[in-house]
CSV table of C-alpha atoms and ligand atoms in Angstrom, one decimal:
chain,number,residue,atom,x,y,z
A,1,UNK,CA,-24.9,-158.0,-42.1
A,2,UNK,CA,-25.1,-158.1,-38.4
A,3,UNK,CA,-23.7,-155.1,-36.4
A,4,UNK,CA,-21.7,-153.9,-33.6
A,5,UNK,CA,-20.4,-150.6,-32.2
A,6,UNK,CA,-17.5,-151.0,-29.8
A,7,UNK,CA,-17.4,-147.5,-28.6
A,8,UNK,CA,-13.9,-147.2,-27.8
A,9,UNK,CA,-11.4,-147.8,-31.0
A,10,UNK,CA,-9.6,-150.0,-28.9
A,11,UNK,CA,-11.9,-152.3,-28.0
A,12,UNK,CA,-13.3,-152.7,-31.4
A,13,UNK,CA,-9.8,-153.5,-32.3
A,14,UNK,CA,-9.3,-156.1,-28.8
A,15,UNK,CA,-12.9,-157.6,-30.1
A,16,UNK,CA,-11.6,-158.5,-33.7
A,17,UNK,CA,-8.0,-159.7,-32.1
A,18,UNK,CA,-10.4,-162.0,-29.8
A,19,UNK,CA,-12.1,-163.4,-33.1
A,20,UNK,CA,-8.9,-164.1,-35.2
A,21,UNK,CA,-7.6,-165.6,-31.7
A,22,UNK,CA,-10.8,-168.0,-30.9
A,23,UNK,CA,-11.0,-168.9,-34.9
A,24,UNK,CA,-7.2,-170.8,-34.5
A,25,UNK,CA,-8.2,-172.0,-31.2
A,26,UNK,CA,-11.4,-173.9,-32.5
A,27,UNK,CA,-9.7,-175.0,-36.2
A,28,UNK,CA,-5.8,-175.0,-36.2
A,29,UNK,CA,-5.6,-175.8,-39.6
A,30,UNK,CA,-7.5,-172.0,-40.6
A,31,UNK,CA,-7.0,-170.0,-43.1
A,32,UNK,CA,-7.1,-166.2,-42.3
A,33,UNK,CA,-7.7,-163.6,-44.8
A,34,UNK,CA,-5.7,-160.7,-43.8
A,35,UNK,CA,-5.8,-157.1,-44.1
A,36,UNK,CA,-3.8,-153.9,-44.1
A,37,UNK,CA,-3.9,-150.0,-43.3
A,38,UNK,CA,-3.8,-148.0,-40.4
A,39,UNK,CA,-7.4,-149.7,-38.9
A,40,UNK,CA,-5.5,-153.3,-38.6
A,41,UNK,CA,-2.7,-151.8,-36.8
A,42,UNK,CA,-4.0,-152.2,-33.1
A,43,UNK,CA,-5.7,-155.4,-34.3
A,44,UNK,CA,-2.2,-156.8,-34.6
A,45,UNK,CA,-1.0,-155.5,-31.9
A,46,UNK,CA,-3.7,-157.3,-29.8
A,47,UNK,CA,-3.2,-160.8,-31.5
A,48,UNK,CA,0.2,-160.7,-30.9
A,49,UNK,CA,-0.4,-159.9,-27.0
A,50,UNK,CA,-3.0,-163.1,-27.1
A,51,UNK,CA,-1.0,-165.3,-28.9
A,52,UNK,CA,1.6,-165.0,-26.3
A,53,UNK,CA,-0.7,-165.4,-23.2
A,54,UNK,CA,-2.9,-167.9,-24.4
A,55,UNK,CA,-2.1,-171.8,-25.6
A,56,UNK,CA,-2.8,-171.9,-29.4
A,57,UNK,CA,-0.6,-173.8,-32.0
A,58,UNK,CA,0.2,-171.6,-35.1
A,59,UNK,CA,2.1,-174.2,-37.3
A,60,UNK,CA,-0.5,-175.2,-39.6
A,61,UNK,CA,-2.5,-171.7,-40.3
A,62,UNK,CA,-2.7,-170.5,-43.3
A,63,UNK,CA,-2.6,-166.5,-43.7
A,64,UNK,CA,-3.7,-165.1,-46.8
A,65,UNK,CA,-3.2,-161.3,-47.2
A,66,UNK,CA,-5.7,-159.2,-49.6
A,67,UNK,CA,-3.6,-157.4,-51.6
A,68,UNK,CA,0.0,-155.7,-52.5
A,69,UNK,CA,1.0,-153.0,-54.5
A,70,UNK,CA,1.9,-153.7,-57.8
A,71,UNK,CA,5.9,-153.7,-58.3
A,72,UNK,CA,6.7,-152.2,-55.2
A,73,UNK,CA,9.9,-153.9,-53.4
A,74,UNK,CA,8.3,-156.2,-50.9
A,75,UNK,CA,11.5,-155.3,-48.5
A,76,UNK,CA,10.3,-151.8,-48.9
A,77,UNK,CA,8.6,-150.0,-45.6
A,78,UNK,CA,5.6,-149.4,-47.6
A,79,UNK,CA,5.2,-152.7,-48.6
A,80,UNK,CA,1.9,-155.1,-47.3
A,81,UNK,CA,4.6,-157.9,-46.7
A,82,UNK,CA,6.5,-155.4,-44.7
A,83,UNK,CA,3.5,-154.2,-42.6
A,84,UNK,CA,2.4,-157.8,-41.6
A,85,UNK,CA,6.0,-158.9,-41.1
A,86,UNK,CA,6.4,-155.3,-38.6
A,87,UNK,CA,2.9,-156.3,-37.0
A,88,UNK,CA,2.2,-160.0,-36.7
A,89,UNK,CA,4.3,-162.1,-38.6
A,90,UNK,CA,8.2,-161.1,-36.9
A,91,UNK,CA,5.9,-161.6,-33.3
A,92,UNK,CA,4.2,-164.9,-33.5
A,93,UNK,CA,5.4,-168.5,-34.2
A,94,UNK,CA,4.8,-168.6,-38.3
A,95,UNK,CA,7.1,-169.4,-40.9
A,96,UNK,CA,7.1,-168.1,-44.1
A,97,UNK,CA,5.8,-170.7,-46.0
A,98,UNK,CA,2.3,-170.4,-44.3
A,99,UNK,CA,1.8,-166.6,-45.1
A,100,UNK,CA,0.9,-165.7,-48.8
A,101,UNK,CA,0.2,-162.6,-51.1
A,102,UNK,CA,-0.7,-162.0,-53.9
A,103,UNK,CA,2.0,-161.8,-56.5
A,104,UNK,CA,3.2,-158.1,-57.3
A,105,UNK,CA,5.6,-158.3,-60.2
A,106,UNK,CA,4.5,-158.2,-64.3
A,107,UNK,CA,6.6,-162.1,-64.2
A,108,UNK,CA,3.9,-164.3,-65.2
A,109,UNK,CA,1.2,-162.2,-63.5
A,110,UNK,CA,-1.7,-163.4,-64.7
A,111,UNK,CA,-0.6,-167.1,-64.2
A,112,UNK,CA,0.1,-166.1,-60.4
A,113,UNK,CA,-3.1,-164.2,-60.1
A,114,UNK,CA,-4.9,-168.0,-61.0
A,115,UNK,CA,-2.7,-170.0,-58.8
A,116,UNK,CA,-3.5,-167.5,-55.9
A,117,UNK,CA,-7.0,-167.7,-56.4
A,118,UNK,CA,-6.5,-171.8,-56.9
A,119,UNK,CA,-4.4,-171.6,-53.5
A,120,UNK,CA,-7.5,-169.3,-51.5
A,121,UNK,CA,-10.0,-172.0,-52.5
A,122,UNK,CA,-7.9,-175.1,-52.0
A,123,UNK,CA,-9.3,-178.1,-50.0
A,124,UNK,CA,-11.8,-175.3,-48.4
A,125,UNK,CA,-12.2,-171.8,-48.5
A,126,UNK,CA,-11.4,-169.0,-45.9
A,127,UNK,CA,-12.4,-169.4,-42.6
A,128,UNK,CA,-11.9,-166.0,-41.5
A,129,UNK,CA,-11.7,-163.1,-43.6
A,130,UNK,CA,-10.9,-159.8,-41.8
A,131,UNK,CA,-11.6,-156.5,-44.3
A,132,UNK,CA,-11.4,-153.0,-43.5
A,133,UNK,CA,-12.8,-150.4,-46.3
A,134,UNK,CA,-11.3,-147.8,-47.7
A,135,UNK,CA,-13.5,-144.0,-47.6
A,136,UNK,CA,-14.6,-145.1,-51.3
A,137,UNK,CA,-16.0,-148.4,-50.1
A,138,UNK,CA,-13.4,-150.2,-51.5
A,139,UNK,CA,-12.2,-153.5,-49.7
A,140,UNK,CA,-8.7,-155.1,-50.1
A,141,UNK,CA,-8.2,-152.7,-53.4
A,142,UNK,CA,-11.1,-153.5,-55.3
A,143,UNK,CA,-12.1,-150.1,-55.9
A,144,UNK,CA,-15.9,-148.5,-57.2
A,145,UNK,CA,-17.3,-150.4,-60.1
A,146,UNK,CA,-15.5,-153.2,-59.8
A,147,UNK,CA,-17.7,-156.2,-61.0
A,148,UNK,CA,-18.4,-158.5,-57.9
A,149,UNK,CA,-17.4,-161.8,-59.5
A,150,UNK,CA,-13.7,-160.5,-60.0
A,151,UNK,CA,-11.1,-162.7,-59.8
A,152,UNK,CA,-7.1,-161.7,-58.3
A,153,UNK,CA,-5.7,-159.4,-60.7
A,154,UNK,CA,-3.8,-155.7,-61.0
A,155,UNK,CA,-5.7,-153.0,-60.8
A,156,UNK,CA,-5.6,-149.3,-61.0
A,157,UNK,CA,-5.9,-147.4,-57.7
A,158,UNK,CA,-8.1,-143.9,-57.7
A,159,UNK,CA,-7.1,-140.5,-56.8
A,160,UNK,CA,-8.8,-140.9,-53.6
A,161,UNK,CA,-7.1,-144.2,-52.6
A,162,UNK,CA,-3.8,-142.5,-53.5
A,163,UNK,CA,-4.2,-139.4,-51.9
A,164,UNK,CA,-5.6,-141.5,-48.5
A,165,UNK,CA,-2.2,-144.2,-49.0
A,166,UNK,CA,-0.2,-140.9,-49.5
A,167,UNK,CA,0.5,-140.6,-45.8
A,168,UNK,CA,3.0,-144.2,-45.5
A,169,UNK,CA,5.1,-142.2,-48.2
A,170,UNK,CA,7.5,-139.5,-48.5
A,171,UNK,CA,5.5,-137.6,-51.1
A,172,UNK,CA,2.1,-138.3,-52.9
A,173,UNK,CA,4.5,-138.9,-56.4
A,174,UNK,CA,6.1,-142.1,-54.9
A,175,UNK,CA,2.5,-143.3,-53.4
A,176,UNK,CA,2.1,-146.7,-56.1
A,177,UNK,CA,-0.6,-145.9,-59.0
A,178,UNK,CA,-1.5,-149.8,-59.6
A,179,UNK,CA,-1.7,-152.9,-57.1
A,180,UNK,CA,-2.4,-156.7,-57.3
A,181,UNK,CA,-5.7,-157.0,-55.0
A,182,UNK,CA,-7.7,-160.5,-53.8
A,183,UNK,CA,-10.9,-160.3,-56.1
A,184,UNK,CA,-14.3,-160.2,-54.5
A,185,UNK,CA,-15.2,-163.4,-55.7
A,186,UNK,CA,-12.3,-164.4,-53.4
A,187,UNK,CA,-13.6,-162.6,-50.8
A,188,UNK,CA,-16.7,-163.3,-50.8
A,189,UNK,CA,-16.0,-167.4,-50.6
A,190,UNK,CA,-14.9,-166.9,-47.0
A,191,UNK,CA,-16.9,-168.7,-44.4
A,192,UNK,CA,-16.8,-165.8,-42.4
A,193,UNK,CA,-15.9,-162.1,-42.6
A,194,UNK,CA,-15.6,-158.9,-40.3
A,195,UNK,CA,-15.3,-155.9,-41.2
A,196,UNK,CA,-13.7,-153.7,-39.0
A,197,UNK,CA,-14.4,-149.5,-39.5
A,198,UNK,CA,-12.5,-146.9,-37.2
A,199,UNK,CA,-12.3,-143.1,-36.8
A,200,UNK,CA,-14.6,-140.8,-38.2
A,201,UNK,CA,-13.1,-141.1,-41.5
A,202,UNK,CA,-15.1,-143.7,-42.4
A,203,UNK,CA,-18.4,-142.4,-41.0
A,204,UNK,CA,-20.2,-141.4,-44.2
A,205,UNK,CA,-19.3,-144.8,-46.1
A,206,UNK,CA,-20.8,-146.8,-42.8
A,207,UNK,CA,-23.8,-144.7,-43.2
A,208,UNK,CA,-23.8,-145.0,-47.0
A,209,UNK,CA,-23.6,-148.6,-46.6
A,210,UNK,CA,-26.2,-149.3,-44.1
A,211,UNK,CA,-28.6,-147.2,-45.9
A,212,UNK,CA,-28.4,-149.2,-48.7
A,213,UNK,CA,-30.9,-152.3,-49.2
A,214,UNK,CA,-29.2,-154.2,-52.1
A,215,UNK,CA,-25.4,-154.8,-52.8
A,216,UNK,CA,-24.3,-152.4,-55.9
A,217,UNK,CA,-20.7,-152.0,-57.6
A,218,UNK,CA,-21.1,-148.8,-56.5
A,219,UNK,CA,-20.1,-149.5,-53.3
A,220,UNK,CA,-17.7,-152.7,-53.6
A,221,UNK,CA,-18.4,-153.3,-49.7
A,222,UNK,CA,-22.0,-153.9,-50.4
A,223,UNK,CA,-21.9,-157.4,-51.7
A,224,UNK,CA,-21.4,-158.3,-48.1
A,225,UNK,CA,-25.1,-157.4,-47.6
A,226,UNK,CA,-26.1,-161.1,-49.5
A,227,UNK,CA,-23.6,-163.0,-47.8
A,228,UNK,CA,-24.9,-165.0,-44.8
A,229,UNK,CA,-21.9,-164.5,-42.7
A,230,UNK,CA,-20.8,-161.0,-42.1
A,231,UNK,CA,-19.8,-158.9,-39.1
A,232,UNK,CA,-19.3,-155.1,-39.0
A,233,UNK,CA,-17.8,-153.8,-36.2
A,234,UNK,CA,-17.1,-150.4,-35.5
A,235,UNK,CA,-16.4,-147.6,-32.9
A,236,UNK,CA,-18.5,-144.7,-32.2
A,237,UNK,CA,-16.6,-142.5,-34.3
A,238,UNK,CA,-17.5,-144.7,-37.9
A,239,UNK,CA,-20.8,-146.0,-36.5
A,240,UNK,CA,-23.5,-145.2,-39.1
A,241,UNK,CA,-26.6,-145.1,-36.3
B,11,GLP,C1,-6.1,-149.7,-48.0
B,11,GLP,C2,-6.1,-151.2,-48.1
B,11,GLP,C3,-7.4,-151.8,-47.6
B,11,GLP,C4,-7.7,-151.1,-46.3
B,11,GLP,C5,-8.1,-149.7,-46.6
B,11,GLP,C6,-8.4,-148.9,-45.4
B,11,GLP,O1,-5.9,-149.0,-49.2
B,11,GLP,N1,-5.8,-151.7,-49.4
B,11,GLP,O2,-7.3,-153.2,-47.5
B,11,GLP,O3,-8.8,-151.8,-45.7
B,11,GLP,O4,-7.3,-149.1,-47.6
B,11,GLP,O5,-7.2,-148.5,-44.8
B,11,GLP,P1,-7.1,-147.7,-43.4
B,11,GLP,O6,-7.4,-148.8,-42.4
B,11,GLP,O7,-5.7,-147.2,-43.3
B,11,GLP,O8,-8.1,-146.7,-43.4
């Protein structure tokens, strides 16, 4: 994993923006893994600023997001459809038919769980995966213990994933219990991947992470340690050094 600390949270954020930017600007056919949560938020918000003041052609990208959760109204405020429609998708020149998510009703679940995985992988994988980790390690919502050769599929969330979410809801009893997350066999495809870590929040999971030698379940973000193409940016305040 190679390493960078940005210093200020903002320009960790206008570094990553710069990436996803440069990536459609050298291949316009991409496909971008996408992320959510409150670390992607100025990321956006940065893309969409350098979209509109640079030339770039958006119409044959291909978005992919990590994950949903499970039976939530995709028209609801909390929803990860919602967030990327508020942030990036209602700004920028994209239509529907080029962003996808995983699939968050019981309908045929496991059948749309395959085709998403089929749909990530077809005629190449990722380009550009963009993660963020959750203070468990987690990344999109494959949570501790999770096998690394997981495909797309519903999964439980933990208390601590909960109880961190809890703040998009009204109360903690309304925060989802189960979600349809990107599997990190999925992820792990990607050509390329940043990971972006913000806030000191995240500080002891950076440090966890960088202390560690060889990728365990433990820590579902350590299987990035093997791959040969992996950025971790961060500010001061989640740098591990
Ligand atoms: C959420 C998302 C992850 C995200 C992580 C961190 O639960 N499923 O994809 O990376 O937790 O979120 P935040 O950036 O708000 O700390």
């Amino acid at each position: 994993m190679e390493f960078i600390n940005l210093g200020s949270t903002t320009l960790a954020a206008q570094y990553v923006a710069i990436e996803l930017l440069r990536q459609i600007q050298s291949n316009k056919r991409s496909k971008l893994g996408l992320a959510t949560g409150g670390t992607m938020e100025p990321v956006y918000a940065q893309l969409v600023q350098l979209i509109q003041s640079n030339p770039v052609d958006l119409s044959e990208i291909q978005t992919f997001n990590l994950d949903e959760y499970y039976e939530l109204d995709t028209e609801s405020k909390q929803s990860y459809l919602y967030y990327m429609k508020h942030h990036l998708f209602n700004h920028i020149d994209i239509r529907p038919e080029q962003y996808n998510f995983p699939n968050n009703d019981s309908v045929q679940l496991e059948a749309d769980n395959e085709a998403y995985d089929r749909l990530i992988m077809q005629d190449h994988p990722i380009n550009l995966q963009l993660l963020g980790i959750g203070t468990n390690g987690h990344i999109g919502f494959n949570e501790p213990g999770t096998p690394f050769d997981s495909n797309t599929r519903m999964v439980e969330l933990t208390n601590e994933t909960i109880q961190a979410n809890a703040r998009y809801f009204d109360s903690i009893e309304e925060v989802p219990t189960k979600a349809v997350t990107m599997g990190i066999r999925s992820i792990i495809k990607s050509h390329r991947i940043i990971l972006l870590a913000t806030g000191e929040k995240k500080k002891p999971i950076m440090q966890q992470l960088f202390q560690m030698k060889y990728p365990d379940e433990v820590i579902p973000a350590s299987v990035l340690i093997h791959h040969p193409n992996v950025l971790v940016v961060t500010d001061d305040a989640a740098s591990p050094y």
